[in-house]
PDB file of C-alpha atoms in Angstrom:
ATOM      1  CA  TYR V1145     154.604  54.872 105.239  1.00 87.00           C
ATOM      2  CA  THR V1146     155.456  55.227 100.503  1.00 90.00           C
ATOM      3  CA  ALA V1147     152.846  55.063  98.335  1.00 92.00           C
ATOM      4  CA  GLY V1148     152.575  51.447  96.220  1.00 92.00           C
ATOM      5  CA  THR V1149     153.286  49.675  99.414  1.00 93.00           C
ATOM      6  CA  PRO V1150     151.170  46.675 100.867  1.00 91.00           C
ATOM      7  CA  LEU V1151     149.300  47.379 103.674  1.00 92.00           C
ATOM      8  CA  THR V1152     150.297  43.783 105.246  1.00 90.00           C
ATOM      9  CA  ALA V1153     153.838  45.312 105.561  1.00 91.00           C
ATOM     10  CA  CYS V1154     152.482  47.817 107.013  1.00 91.00           C
ATOM     11  CA  GLY V1155     151.893  47.009 110.007  1.00 91.00           C
ATOM     12  CA  TRP V1156     149.215  44.640 108.658  1.00 93.00           C
ATOM     13  CA  THR V1157     148.252  41.366 108.844  1.00 90.00           C
ATOM     14  CA  ALA V1158     146.459  39.143 106.938  1.00 88.00           C
ATOM     15  CA  MET V1159     145.262  35.207 107.139  1.00 79.00           C
ATOM     16  CA  TYR V1160     147.743  32.359 106.773  1.00 75.00           C
ATOM     17  CA  GLY V1161     150.733  34.662 106.031  1.00 76.00           C
ATOM     18  CA  GLY V1162     149.333  36.266 102.986  1.00 80.00           C
ATOM     19  CA  THR V1163     149.692  40.264 100.980  1.00 82.00           C
ATOM     20  CA  SER V1164     147.668  41.843 100.359  1.00 87.00           C
ATOM     21  CA  ALA V1165     145.602  43.479  97.752  1.00 88.00           C
ATOM     22  CA  THR V1166     144.703  46.905  99.661  1.00 92.00           C
ATOM     23  CA  ALA V1167     148.046  49.643  99.473  1.00 93.00           C
ATOM     24  CA  ILE V1168     149.239  52.316 100.395  1.00 94.00           C
ATOM     25  CA  THR V1169     147.971  55.589  99.188  1.00 95.00           C
ATOM     26  CA  ASN V1170     147.938  59.578  98.812  1.00 95.00           C
ATOM     27  CA  GLY V1171     145.566  60.508 101.864  1.00 95.00           C
ATOM     28  CA  LEU V1172     142.415  62.402 102.848  1.00 97.00           C
ATOM     29  CA  GLU V1173     140.976  65.825 103.883  1.00 96.00           C
ATOM     30  CA  PHE V1174     138.092  65.794 105.943  1.00 97.00           C
ATOM     31  CA  ASP V1175     138.026  69.685 108.068  1.00 96.00           C
ATOM     32  CA  ASN V1176     138.646  69.817 111.921  1.00 95.00           C
ATOM     33  CA  TYR V1177     139.208  65.604 111.909  1.00 95.00           C
ATOM     34  CA  ALA V1178     141.454  64.814 114.210  1.00 92.00           C
ATOM     35  CA  GLY V1179     142.888  61.637 112.130  1.00 90.00           C
ATOM     36  CA  CYS V1180     143.115  64.760 109.013  1.00 90.00           C
ATOM     37  CA  GLY V1181     146.694  65.502 107.395  1.00 87.00           C
ATOM     38  CA  ILE V1182     148.733  63.017 109.798  1.00 88.00           C
ATOM     39  CA  GLY V1183     149.814  60.498 105.828  1.00 88.00           C
ATOM     40  CA  ASN V1184     148.798  58.760 103.962  1.00 95.00           C
ATOM     41  CA  GLY V1185     145.470  56.563 103.052  1.00 96.00           C
ATOM     42  CA  ALA V1186     144.644  52.898 101.967  1.00 96.00           C
ATOM     43  CA  LEU V1187     143.611  52.153  98.696  1.00 96.00           C
ATOM     44  CA  ILE V1188     141.074  49.212  98.377  1.00 95.00           C
ATOM     45  CA  ASN V1189     142.121  48.130  94.785  1.00 93.00           C
ATOM     46  CA  GLY V1190     142.072  44.523  93.953  1.00 90.00           C
ATOM     47  CA  ILE V1191     140.826  41.170  94.862  1.00 90.00           C
ATOM     48  CA  ASP V1192     141.897  39.974  98.520  1.00 87.00           C
ATOM     49  CA  ASN V1193     140.268  36.103  98.883  1.00 81.00           C
ATOM     50  CA  SER V1194     141.169  34.952 102.481  1.00 79.00           C
ATOM     51  CA  TYR V1195     143.981  37.286 103.272  1.00 85.00           C
ATOM     52  CA  GLN V1196     142.032  40.463 104.389  1.00 89.00           C
ATOM     53  CA  PRO V1197     144.515  42.593 105.914  1.00 92.00           C
ATOM     54  CA  HIS V1198     143.047  43.279 110.240  1.00 92.00           C
ATOM     55  CA  LYS V1199     144.735  45.651 112.503  1.00 93.00           C
ATOM     56  CA  ALA V1200     143.900  44.701 116.003  1.00 92.00           C
ATOM     57  CA  PHE V1201     143.165  46.326 119.595  1.00 94.00           C
ATOM     58  CA  ALA V1202     142.204  46.492 122.631  1.00 94.00           C
ATOM     59  CA  LYS V1203     139.355  43.654 122.711  1.00 93.00           C
ATOM     60  CA  GLN V1204     135.811  45.064 123.879  1.00 93.00           C
ATOM     61  CA  THR V1205     133.402  43.144 125.581  1.00 91.00           C
ATOM     62  CA  SER V1206     130.335  46.061 126.418  1.00 92.00           C
ATOM     63  CA  GLY V1207     129.263  49.263 125.636  1.00 94.00           C
ATOM     64  CA  SER V1208     129.412  51.132 122.226  1.00 95.00           C
ATOM     65  CA  VAL V1209     132.792  50.970 119.938  1.00 95.00           C
ATOM     66  CA  TYR V1210     133.076  53.317 117.943  1.00 96.00           C
ATOM     67  CA  VAL V1211     135.062  53.867 114.483  1.00 97.00           C
ATOM     68  CA  ALA V1212     135.483  56.583 112.283  1.00 97.00           C
ATOM     69  CA  PHE V1213     137.672  56.658 108.674  1.00 97.00           C
ATOM     70  CA  MET V1214     137.708  59.282 106.012  1.00 98.00           C
ATOM     71  CA  LEU V1215     135.507  58.108 102.790  1.00 98.00           C
ATOM     72  CA  GLN V1216     136.139  59.043  98.920  1.00 98.00           C
ATOM     73  CA  PRO V1217     134.512  56.058  96.694  1.00 97.00           C
ATOM     74  CA  TYR V1218     136.644  57.664  93.510  1.00 97.00           C
ATOM     75  CA  THR V1219     135.054  54.303  91.798  1.00 96.00           C
ATOM     76  CA  VAL V1220     132.722  51.357  92.303  1.00 96.00           C
ATOM     77  CA  THR V1221     131.587  48.527  90.186  1.00 95.00           C
ATOM     78  CA  LYS V1222     130.050  45.857  92.330  1.00 93.00           C
ATOM     79  CA  GLN V1223     128.095  45.975  94.936  1.00 94.00           C
ATOM     80  CA  SER V1224     130.718  44.922  98.488  1.00 93.00           C
ATOM     81  CA  TYR V1225     131.256  45.220 102.009  1.00 94.00           C
ATOM     82  CA  PHE V1226     134.619  47.282 102.519  1.00 95.00           C
ATOM     83  CA  PHE V1227     134.721  47.670 105.937  1.00 96.00           C
ATOM     84  CA  SER V1228     134.224  45.129 109.851  1.00 95.00           C
ATOM     85  CA  LEU V1229     134.382  44.890 113.463  1.00 94.00           C
ATOM     86  CA  ARG V1230     136.219  41.536 114.332  1.00 91.00           C
ATOM     87  CA  ASP V1231     136.500  39.458 117.195  1.00 87.00           C
ATOM     88  CA  ALA V1232     139.061  36.100 116.991  1.00 77.00           C
ATOM     89  CA  ILE V1233     136.927  33.346 118.839  1.00 62.00           C
ATOM     90  CA  SER V1234     140.086  30.490 117.713  1.00 58.00           C
ATOM     91  CA  ILE V1235     143.053  31.496 115.795  1.00 62.00           C
ATOM     92  CA  ASN V1236     141.139  30.389 112.251  1.00 67.00           C
ATOM     93  CA  ASN V1237     137.886  30.751 112.794  1.00 74.00           C
ATOM     94  CA  PHE V1238     135.823  34.950 113.577  1.00 82.00           C
ATOM     95  CA  ASN V1239     133.012  36.998 114.088  1.00 84.00           C
ATOM     96  CA  PHE V1240     132.362  40.064 111.377  1.00 86.00           C
ATOM     97  CA  VAL V1241     130.328  42.535 112.471  1.00 90.00           C
ATOM     98  CA  GLY V1242     129.019  45.733 111.854  1.00 92.00           C
ATOM     99  CA  ARG V1243     129.955  45.186 107.486  1.00 94.00           C
ATOM    100  CA  ILE V1244     130.318  49.220 105.782  1.00 96.00           C
ATOM    101  CA  TYR V1245     129.008  48.511 101.911  1.00 96.00           C
ATOM    102  CA  LEU V1246     129.445  50.746  98.992  1.00 97.00           C
ATOM    103  CA  ASN V1247     127.161  49.301  96.050  1.00 96.00           C
ATOM    104  CA  GLU V1248     127.010  50.124  92.037  1.00 96.00           C
ATOM    105  CA  GLN V1249     124.800  53.001  92.560  1.00 97.00           C
ATOM    106  CA  TYR V1250     127.099  54.118  95.029  1.00 98.00           C
ATOM    107  CA  GLN V1251     125.167  54.069  98.325  1.00 98.00           C
ATOM    108  CA  ILE V1252     126.463  53.027 101.465  1.00 98.00           C
ATOM    109  CA  GLY V1253     124.656  50.041 103.091  1.00 96.00           C
ATOM    110  CA  LEU V1254     125.087  48.464 105.826  1.00 95.00           C
ATOM    111  CA  SER V1255     124.987  44.475 107.304  1.00 92.00           C
ATOM    112  CA  PHE V1256     124.909  43.162 110.734  1.00 89.00           C
ATOM    113  CA  TYR V1257     126.432  39.651 110.583  1.00 79.00           C
ATOM    114  CA  LYS V1258     126.589  37.251 108.239  1.00 68.00           C
ATOM    115  CA  SER V1259     122.789  34.406 107.388  1.00 54.00           C
ATOM    116  CA  SER V1260     119.717  35.501 107.918  1.00 50.00           C
ATOM    117  CA  ASP V1261     121.322  38.945 108.443  1.00 55.00           C
ATOM    118  CA  ALA V1262     123.157  39.210 105.762  1.00 69.00           C
ATOM    119  CA  THR V1263     121.876  41.360 103.213  1.00 83.00           C
ATOM    120  CA  PRO V1264     122.696  45.028 103.318  1.00 91.00           C
ATOM    121  CA  VAL V1265     119.612  48.142 104.368  1.00 93.00           C
ATOM    122  CA  PHE V1266     121.290  50.637 101.828  1.00 96.00           C
ATOM    123  CA  ASP V1267     120.914  54.662 102.205  1.00 97.00           C
ATOM    124  CA  THR V1268     119.562  56.000  99.459  1.00 97.00           C
ATOM    125  CA  GLN V1269     121.719  59.361  99.328  1.00 97.00           C
ATOM    126  CA  VAL V1270     124.529  58.824  96.628  1.00 98.00           C
ATOM    127  CA  LEU V1271     127.777  59.629  96.956  1.00 98.00           C
ATOM    128  CA  ASP V1272     130.151  61.827  94.897  1.00 97.00           C
ATOM    129  CA  ALA V1273     132.819  60.231  94.105  1.00 97.00           C
ATOM    130  CA  GLU V1274     134.795  63.784  94.117  1.00 96.00           C
ATOM    131  CA  THR V1275     133.548  64.291  98.641  1.00 97.00           C
ATOM    132  CA  VAL V1276     135.496  63.353 101.680  1.00 97.00           C
ATOM    133  CA  TYR V1277     132.776  61.570 104.179  1.00 98.00           C
ATOM    134  CA  LEU V1278     133.080  61.156 107.640  1.00 98.00           C
ATOM    135  CA  VAL V1279     132.085  57.438 108.033  1.00 98.00           C
ATOM    136  CA  VAL V1280     131.238  56.783 111.617  1.00 98.00           C
ATOM    137  CA  LEU V1281     130.078  52.690 112.898  1.00 98.00           C
ATOM    138  CA  LYS V1282     128.950  51.734 115.925  1.00 97.00           C
ATOM    139  CA  TYR V1283     128.479  48.898 117.449  1.00 95.00           C
ATOM    140  CA  THR V1284     127.056  48.721 121.123  1.00 94.00           C
ATOM    141  CA  MET V1285     126.593  45.611 123.394  1.00 91.00           C
ATOM    142  CA  ILE V1286     123.600  44.127 125.249  1.00 89.00           C
ATOM    143  CA  ASP V1287     123.822  42.159 128.142  1.00 85.00           C
ATOM    144  CA  GLY V1288     121.725  38.869 125.787  1.00 83.00           C
ATOM    145  CA  ASN V1289     121.813  37.383 123.215  1.00 82.00           C
ATOM    146  CA  LYS V1290     121.052  38.505 119.983  1.00 83.00           C
ATOM    147  CA  ASN V1291     119.948  42.165 120.306  1.00 87.00           C
ATOM    148  CA  ASP V1292     123.347  43.760 119.828  1.00 90.00           C
ATOM    149  CA  ARG V1293     122.328  46.789 117.424  1.00 92.00           C
ATOM    150  CA  ILE V1294     125.035  48.658 114.870  1.00 94.00           C
ATOM    151  CA  ASP V1295     124.492  52.043 113.670  1.00 97.00           C
ATOM    152  CA  LEU V1296     126.558  53.979 110.585  1.00 98.00           C
ATOM    153  CA  TYR V1297     126.594  57.911 110.735  1.00 98.00           C
ATOM    154  CA  LEU V1298     128.246  59.465 107.284  1.00 98.00           C
ATOM    155  CA  LEU V1299     128.976  63.239 107.624  1.00 97.00           C
ATOM    156  CA  ASP V1300     129.560  65.693 105.076  1.00 95.00           C
ATOM    157  CA  ALA V1301     130.791  68.521 107.815  1.00 96.00           C
ATOM    158  CA  TYR V1302     132.322  67.751 111.337  1.00 94.00           C
ATOM    159  CA  THR V1303     129.734  67.433 114.038  1.00 93.00           C
ATOM    160  CA  ALA V1304     131.501  67.559 117.702  1.00 90.00           C
ATOM    161  CA  ASN V1305     128.273  65.557 119.027  1.00 93.00           C
ATOM    162  CA  GLU V1306     126.961  62.281 117.627  1.00 95.00           C
ATOM    163  CA  PRO V1307     124.177  62.597 115.266  1.00 95.00           C
ATOM    164  CA  THR V1308     120.684  62.282 117.253  1.00 95.00           C
ATOM    165  CA  THR V1309     119.145  59.878 114.355  1.00 96.00           C
ATOM    166  CA  PRO V1310     121.577  57.514 112.274  1.00 97.00           C
ATOM    167  CA  LEU V1311     121.655  57.247 109.144  1.00 98.00           C
ATOM    168  CA  LEU V1312     121.390  53.195 108.912  1.00 97.00           C
ATOM    169  CA  SER V1313     120.967  51.021 111.895  1.00 95.00           C
ATOM    170  CA  ILE V1314     120.539  47.554 112.547  1.00 92.00           C
ATOM    171  CA  THR V1315     119.483  45.203 115.227  1.00 87.00           C
ATOM    172  CA  ASN V1316     120.959  42.063 115.798  1.00 83.00           C
ATOM    173  CA  THR V1317     117.505  39.237 116.455  1.00 76.00           C
ATOM    174  CA  THR V1318     118.391  35.974 114.230  1.00 72.00           C
ATOM    175  CA  SER V1319     122.339  34.625 114.646  1.00 67.00           C
ATOM    176  CA  CYS V1320     124.824  34.830 117.558  1.00 71.00           C
ATOM    177  CA  ALA V1321     125.400  36.373 120.749  1.00 73.00           C
ATOM    178  CA  ASP V1322     127.714  39.491 122.321  1.00 78.00           C
ATOM    179  CA  ILE V1323     130.454  39.429 119.819  1.00 83.00           C
ATOM    180  CA  CYS V1324     133.334  41.444 120.881  1.00 88.00           C
ATOM    181  CA  PRO V1325     135.334  42.983 118.672  1.00 93.00           C
ATOM    182  CA  GLU V1326     139.312  43.391 118.162  1.00 93.00           C
ATOM    183  CA  ASN V1327     140.390  44.219 115.056  1.00 94.00           C
ATOM    184  CA  ILE V1328     139.306  46.360 112.580  1.00 95.00           C
ATOM    185  CA  VAL V1329     139.435  44.857 108.649  1.00 94.00           C
ATOM    186  CA  LEU V1330     139.475  46.139 105.101  1.00 95.00           C
ATOM    187  CA  ARG V1331     138.233  44.459 102.304  1.00 93.00           C
ATOM    188  CA  SER V1332     139.443  44.460  99.030  1.00 91.00           C
ATOM    189  CA  ASP V1333     136.699  42.569  96.582  1.00 91.00           C
ATOM    190  CA  ASP V1334     137.301  43.643  93.444  1.00 91.00           C
ATOM    191  CA  ALA V1335     140.173  43.939  90.792  1.00 91.00           C
ATOM    192  CA  ASP V1336     138.730  47.687  89.251  1.00 93.00           C
ATOM    193  CA  ALA V1337     137.039  49.669  92.555  1.00 93.00           C
ATOM    194  CA  TRP V1338     139.042  52.455  93.544  1.00 96.00           C
ATOM    195  CA  ILE V1339     138.091  53.486  97.080  1.00 97.00           C
ATOM    196  CA  VAL V1340     139.639  55.168  99.653  1.00 97.00           C
ATOM    197  CA  VAL V1341     140.172  54.942 103.690  1.00 97.00           C
ATOM    198  CA  ASP V1342     141.604  56.770 105.880  1.00 97.00           C
ATOM    199  CA  GLY V1343     142.711  57.951 109.424  1.00 96.00           C
ATOM    200  CA  ILE V1344     140.340  55.527 111.423  1.00 95.00           C
TER     201      ILE V1344
END
């Protein structure tokens, strides 16, 4: 797709028929990653409000769901989440789970859900704005209520094996039963941000 084209003109959907501020930009490179070098990326820059672009996949109801993508955090001026999974309870009612954040200190963070689970936990590592990272989000559905887990891995070099210890990990203990994800959501919440995501 042509750089500058809104993501909602490229097979992604926004609520209420809106147009997303998230648009196509130049792609990223990460050696040996399967999603590398196959097209352009998404520029998260602007304010989407309710028009957050999402992309559906087959609804998952058990086991672990993995989502990987390349990330380059060029400019971050406001703490906010830019990526999450989402279910679809009804046409206008959703749960957003596994929210991935960046803050003004260029640290990556994670929160499970909302309500009392909304406060993100941040890693102490400061990301380099000129470096491309591989981010892997893992959402594990465990039988029973209020016990699902999310793990976040951040790689600066490719590995074929899942790391033994995630960078960040949160177990849901307070808010909601299993969330059965069926969408990827990108969230543009800052007109001054310049965050590129590619190879989802």
